[in-house]
Amino acid sequence: MEVPRDNEGGGRPGWHALKETLEKKGALGQIKARIRTEVFKALDDQNEPRPPLTRENFLINELIREYLRYNKYNNAAHVLTAESGQPEVSLDRQFLVKELNMVEGTNGKSVRPLLYGILSHFLHDGKEENNQNTPARMTLLNYPKQNFSKPPTERN
């Protein structure tokens, strides 16, 4: 591989050009995520145990990982897997559907993450709506302000 050069530094490899090349290939984000993962591992306080990977934590992590991968947040998914102790291999989607007592659409070939279906269920009182391409009706500008410094019972 030829290292890109720039005119700075007397002809030495140009770090700016190298960075741009790695960004264009999509490798820079992967490298950064891998470094973050290794830093987390190195800094991880082994004296402070993580919460056990209970059935609930395992399922929640899988739902989040599916969501992250669907939205191409692959670096975040990689860090989640490393930090949580989740196995590298994802669970089968149909297994998740069965474990969560969910019912998928009639075609059974939904590509949207299960979290979207769970959220839709609660947003629309259990009525199924397909809002895959519909922007959220509520923006942060009109979202009710919360005082998170108070306990939930005392907010607003």
PDB file of C-alpha atoms in Angstrom:
ATOM      1  CA  MET A   1       0.000   0.000   0.000  1.00  0.00           C
ATOM      2  CA  GLU A   2       1.334   3.373  -0.939  1.00  0.00           C
ATOM      3  CA  VAL A   3       1.149   5.886   1.886  1.00  0.00           C
ATOM      4  CA  PRO A   4      -0.336   9.193   0.743  1.00  0.00           C
ATOM      5  CA  ARG A   5       2.125  12.073   0.968  1.00  0.00           C
ATOM      6  CA  ASP A   6       1.592  15.750   1.334  1.00  0.00           C
ATOM      7  CA  ASN A   7       3.979  18.650   1.009  1.00  0.00           C
ATOM      8  CA  GLU A   8       4.300  19.238   4.735  1.00  0.00           C
ATOM      9  CA  GLY A   9       7.133  17.770   6.770  1.00  0.00           C
ATOM     10  CA  GLY A  10       9.724  17.529   4.035  1.00  0.00           C
ATOM     11  CA  GLY A  11       8.070  14.686   2.108  1.00  0.00           C
ATOM     12  CA  ARG A  12       7.328  12.439   5.105  1.00  0.00           C
ATOM     13  CA  PRO A  13       4.014  10.599   4.974  1.00  0.00           C
ATOM     14  CA  GLY A  14       1.210  13.117   5.388  1.00  0.00           C
ATOM     15  CA  TRP A  15      -0.941  12.281   8.379  1.00  0.00           C
ATOM     16  CA  HIS A  16      -3.747  14.484   7.122  1.00  0.00           C
ATOM     17  CA  ALA A  17      -3.838  12.669   3.791  1.00  0.00           C
ATOM     18  CA  LEU A  18      -3.629   9.304   5.537  1.00  0.00           C
ATOM     19  CA  LYS A  19      -6.509  10.248   7.816  1.00  0.00           C
ATOM     20  CA  GLU A  20      -8.636  11.281   4.832  1.00  0.00           C
ATOM     21  CA  THR A  21      -7.861   8.017   3.043  1.00  0.00           C
ATOM     22  CA  LEU A  22      -8.842   5.962   6.094  1.00  0.00           C
ATOM     23  CA  GLU A  23     -12.043   8.000   6.492  1.00  0.00           C
ATOM     24  CA  LYS A  24     -12.988   7.462   2.843  1.00  0.00           C
ATOM     25  CA  LYS A  25     -12.519   3.704   3.208  1.00  0.00           C
ATOM     26  CA  GLY A  26     -14.557   3.681   6.420  1.00  0.00           C
ATOM     27  CA  ALA A  27     -11.634   2.212   8.325  1.00  0.00           C
ATOM     28  CA  LEU A  28     -10.965   5.158  10.628  1.00  0.00           C
ATOM     29  CA  GLY A  29     -14.208   4.716  12.573  1.00  0.00           C
ATOM     30  CA  GLN A  30     -13.486   1.009  13.004  1.00  0.00           C
ATOM     31  CA  ILE A  31      -9.963   1.750  14.225  1.00  0.00           C
ATOM     32  CA  LYS A  32     -11.242   4.342  16.700  1.00  0.00           C
ATOM     33  CA  ALA A  33     -13.881   1.931  18.021  1.00  0.00           C
ATOM     34  CA  ARG A  34     -11.294  -0.805  18.427  1.00  0.00           C
ATOM     35  CA  ILE A  35      -8.999   1.585  20.316  1.00  0.00           C
ATOM     36  CA  ARG A  36     -11.902   2.647  22.571  1.00  0.00           C
ATOM     37  CA  THR A  37     -12.698  -0.992  23.249  1.00  0.00           C
ATOM     38  CA  GLU A  38      -9.110  -1.750  24.195  1.00  0.00           C
ATOM     39  CA  VAL A  39      -8.933   1.379  26.370  1.00  0.00           C
ATOM     40  CA  PHE A  40     -12.155   0.339  28.149  1.00  0.00           C
ATOM     41  CA  LYS A  41     -10.666  -3.097  28.747  1.00  0.00           C
ATOM     42  CA  ALA A  42      -7.418  -1.641  30.083  1.00  0.00           C
ATOM     43  CA  LEU A  43      -9.164   0.845  32.359  1.00  0.00           C
ATOM     44  CA  ASP A  44     -11.874  -1.537  33.459  1.00  0.00           C
ATOM     45  CA  ASP A  45     -11.756  -1.841  37.214  1.00  0.00           C
ATOM     46  CA  GLN A  46     -11.812  -5.570  37.828  1.00  0.00           C
ATOM     47  CA  ASN A  47     -12.521  -4.894  41.518  1.00  0.00           C
ATOM     48  CA  GLU A  48     -15.866  -3.348  40.619  1.00  0.00           C
ATOM     49  CA  PRO A  49     -17.936  -6.165  39.163  1.00  0.00           C
ATOM     50  CA  ARG A  50     -20.380  -5.539  36.344  1.00  0.00           C
ATOM     51  CA  PRO A  51     -23.997  -6.391  36.837  1.00  0.00           C
ATOM     52  CA  PRO A  52     -24.553 -10.049  36.037  1.00  0.00           C
ATOM     53  CA  LEU A  53     -25.581 -10.816  32.486  1.00  0.00           C
ATOM     54  CA  THR A  54     -29.076 -11.863  33.501  1.00  0.00           C
ATOM     55  CA  ARG A  55     -31.664 -13.013  31.004  1.00  0.00           C
ATOM     56  CA  GLU A  56     -33.170  -9.504  31.009  1.00  0.00           C
ATOM     57  CA  ASN A  57     -29.803  -7.774  30.494  1.00  0.00           C
ATOM     58  CA  PHE A  58     -28.929 -10.252  27.759  1.00  0.00           C
ATOM     59  CA  LEU A  59     -32.191  -9.602  25.883  1.00  0.00           C
ATOM     60  CA  ILE A  60     -31.963  -5.825  26.319  1.00  0.00           C
ATOM     61  CA  ASN A  61     -28.389  -5.836  25.026  1.00  0.00           C
ATOM     62  CA  GLU A  62     -29.500  -7.855  21.994  1.00  0.00           C
ATOM     63  CA  LEU A  63     -32.317  -5.405  21.237  1.00  0.00           C
ATOM     64  CA  ILE A  64     -29.928  -2.478  21.498  1.00  0.00           C
ATOM     65  CA  ARG A  65     -27.285  -4.219  19.382  1.00  0.00           C
ATOM     66  CA  GLU A  66     -29.857  -4.983  16.667  1.00  0.00           C
ATOM     67  CA  TYR A  67     -30.907  -1.318  16.672  1.00  0.00           C
ATOM     68  CA  LEU A  68     -27.292  -0.089  16.529  1.00  0.00           C
ATOM     69  CA  ARG A  69     -26.399  -2.356  13.625  1.00  0.00           C
ATOM     70  CA  TYR A  70     -29.573  -1.472  11.698  1.00  0.00           C
ATOM     71  CA  ASN A  71     -28.702   2.229  11.945  1.00  0.00           C
ATOM     72  CA  LYS A  72     -25.068   1.523  10.969  1.00  0.00           C
ATOM     73  CA  TYR A  73     -23.751   2.433  14.437  1.00  0.00           C
ATOM     74  CA  ASN A  74     -21.351  -0.488  14.094  1.00  0.00           C
ATOM     75  CA  ASN A  75     -18.645   1.055  16.248  1.00  0.00           C
ATOM     76  CA  ALA A  76     -21.075   1.602  19.118  1.00  0.00           C
ATOM     77  CA  ALA A  77     -22.338  -1.975  18.706  1.00  0.00           C
ATOM     78  CA  HIS A  78     -18.780  -3.263  18.919  1.00  0.00           C
ATOM     79  CA  VAL A  79     -18.111  -1.299  22.113  1.00  0.00           C
ATOM     80  CA  LEU A  80     -21.435  -2.454  23.634  1.00  0.00           C
ATOM     81  CA  THR A  81     -20.539  -6.074  22.943  1.00  0.00           C
ATOM     82  CA  ALA A  82     -17.091  -5.714  24.478  1.00  0.00           C
ATOM     83  CA  GLU A  83     -18.216  -3.757  27.535  1.00  0.00           C
ATOM     84  CA  SER A  84     -21.308  -5.799  28.340  1.00  0.00           C
ATOM     85  CA  GLY A  85     -19.720  -9.224  27.964  1.00  0.00           C
ATOM     86  CA  GLN A  86     -22.365 -10.107  25.372  1.00  0.00           C
ATOM     87  CA  PRO A  87     -21.303 -12.950  23.064  1.00  0.00           C
ATOM     88  CA  GLU A  88     -19.922 -11.788  19.702  1.00  0.00           C
ATOM     89  CA  VAL A  89     -22.557 -13.776  17.803  1.00  0.00           C
ATOM     90  CA  SER A  90     -26.001 -12.191  17.875  1.00  0.00           C
ATOM     91  CA  LEU A  91     -29.096 -14.131  18.805  1.00  0.00           C
ATOM     92  CA  ASP A  92     -31.412 -15.266  16.047  1.00  0.00           C
ATOM     93  CA  ARG A  93     -34.200 -12.710  15.545  1.00  0.00           C
ATOM     94  CA  GLN A  94     -36.927 -15.361  15.717  1.00  0.00           C
ATOM     95  CA  PHE A  95     -35.546 -16.492  19.065  1.00  0.00           C
ATOM     96  CA  LEU A  96     -35.835 -12.906  20.349  1.00  0.00           C
ATOM     97  CA  VAL A  97     -39.399 -12.629  19.024  1.00  0.00           C
ATOM     98  CA  LYS A  98     -40.341 -15.836  20.814  1.00  0.00           C
ATOM     99  CA  GLU A  99     -38.583 -14.881  24.074  1.00  0.00           C
ATOM    100  CA  LEU A 100     -40.310 -11.496  24.135  1.00  0.00           C
ATOM    101  CA  ASN A 101     -43.739 -12.925  23.239  1.00  0.00           C
ATOM    102  CA  MET A 102     -43.915 -10.634  20.242  1.00  0.00           C
ATOM    103  CA  VAL A 103     -45.871 -11.105  17.051  1.00  0.00           C
ATOM    104  CA  GLU A 104     -44.313  -9.887  13.832  1.00  0.00           C
ATOM    105  CA  GLY A 105     -46.259  -8.766  10.804  1.00  0.00           C
ATOM    106  CA  THR A 106     -47.919 -11.264   8.526  1.00  0.00           C
ATOM    107  CA  ASN A 107     -44.924 -11.505   6.214  1.00  0.00           C
ATOM    108  CA  GLY A 108     -42.618 -12.323   9.141  1.00  0.00           C
ATOM    109  CA  LYS A 109     -39.712 -10.760   7.258  1.00  0.00           C
ATOM    110  CA  SER A 110     -39.526  -7.381   8.960  1.00  0.00           C
ATOM    111  CA  VAL A 111     -36.157  -5.753   8.589  1.00  0.00           C
ATOM    112  CA  ARG A 112     -36.697  -3.086  11.222  1.00  0.00           C
ATOM    113  CA  PRO A 113     -35.227  -3.718  14.656  1.00  0.00           C
ATOM    114  CA  LEU A 114     -37.589  -5.109  17.264  1.00  0.00           C
ATOM    115  CA  LEU A 115     -37.121  -1.969  19.373  1.00  0.00           C
ATOM    116  CA  TYR A 116     -39.073  -0.038  16.749  1.00  0.00           C
ATOM    117  CA  GLY A 117     -42.013  -2.393  17.176  1.00  0.00           C
ATOM    118  CA  ILE A 118     -41.851  -2.148  20.968  1.00  0.00           C
ATOM    119  CA  LEU A 119     -41.724   1.648  20.836  1.00  0.00           C
ATOM    120  CA  SER A 120     -44.529   1.815  18.280  1.00  0.00           C
ATOM    121  CA  HIS A 121     -46.679  -0.403  20.488  1.00  0.00           C
ATOM    122  CA  PHE A 122     -46.413   2.021  23.400  1.00  0.00           C
ATOM    123  CA  LEU A 123     -46.638   5.188  21.318  1.00  0.00           C
ATOM    124  CA  HIS A 124     -49.810   4.049  19.569  1.00  0.00           C
ATOM    125  CA  ASP A 125     -51.577   2.222  22.412  1.00  0.00           C
ATOM    126  CA  GLY A 126     -50.943  -1.206  20.941  1.00  0.00           C
ATOM    127  CA  LYS A 127     -52.224  -0.303  17.472  1.00  0.00           C
ATOM    128  CA  GLU A 128     -49.781  -1.281  14.777  1.00  0.00           C
ATOM    129  CA  GLU A 129     -48.525   1.608  12.683  1.00  0.00           C
ATOM    130  CA  ASN A 130     -45.726   1.612  10.180  1.00  0.00           C
ATOM    131  CA  ASN A 131     -43.811   4.836  10.730  1.00  0.00           C
ATOM    132  CA  GLN A 132     -40.523   3.720   9.262  1.00  0.00           C
ATOM    133  CA  ASN A 133     -40.193   6.811   7.075  1.00  0.00           C
ATOM    134  CA  THR A 134     -42.379   9.180   9.057  1.00  0.00           C
ATOM    135  CA  PRO A 135     -40.545  11.846  11.018  1.00  0.00           C
ATOM    136  CA  ALA A 136     -41.257  12.050  14.719  1.00  0.00           C
ATOM    137  CA  ARG A 137     -44.278  14.232  15.474  1.00  0.00           C
ATOM    138  CA  MET A 138     -42.643  15.703  18.531  1.00  0.00           C
ATOM    139  CA  THR A 139     -39.421  17.656  18.303  1.00  0.00           C
ATOM    140  CA  LEU A 140     -37.099  18.522  21.135  1.00  0.00           C
ATOM    141  CA  LEU A 141     -38.330  22.104  20.881  1.00  0.00           C
ATOM    142  CA  ASN A 142     -41.839  21.188  22.008  1.00  0.00           C
ATOM    143  CA  TYR A 143     -40.862  18.261  24.201  1.00  0.00           C
ATOM    144  CA  PRO A 144     -41.862  18.919  27.815  1.00  0.00           C
ATOM    145  CA  LYS A 145     -38.920  20.067  29.869  1.00  0.00           C
ATOM    146  CA  GLN A 146     -37.905  17.682  32.612  1.00  0.00           C
ATOM    147  CA  ASN A 147     -36.032  18.506  35.762  1.00  0.00           C
ATOM    148  CA  PHE A 148     -33.832  15.426  35.998  1.00  0.00           C
ATOM    149  CA  SER A 149     -32.227  16.601  39.225  1.00  0.00           C
ATOM    150  CA  LYS A 150     -35.454  15.716  41.053  1.00  0.00           C
ATOM    151  CA  PRO A 151     -36.873  12.238  41.585  1.00  0.00           C
ATOM    152  CA  PRO A 152     -39.378  11.202  38.853  1.00  0.00           C
ATOM    153  CA  THR A 153     -42.355  11.704  41.194  1.00  0.00           C
ATOM    154  CA  GLU A 154     -41.396  15.352  41.767  1.00  0.00           C
ATOM    155  CA  ARG A 155     -40.675  16.355  38.154  1.00  0.00           C
ATOM    156  CA  ASN A 156     -42.913  19.013  36.542  1.00  0.00           C
TER     157      ASN A 156
END
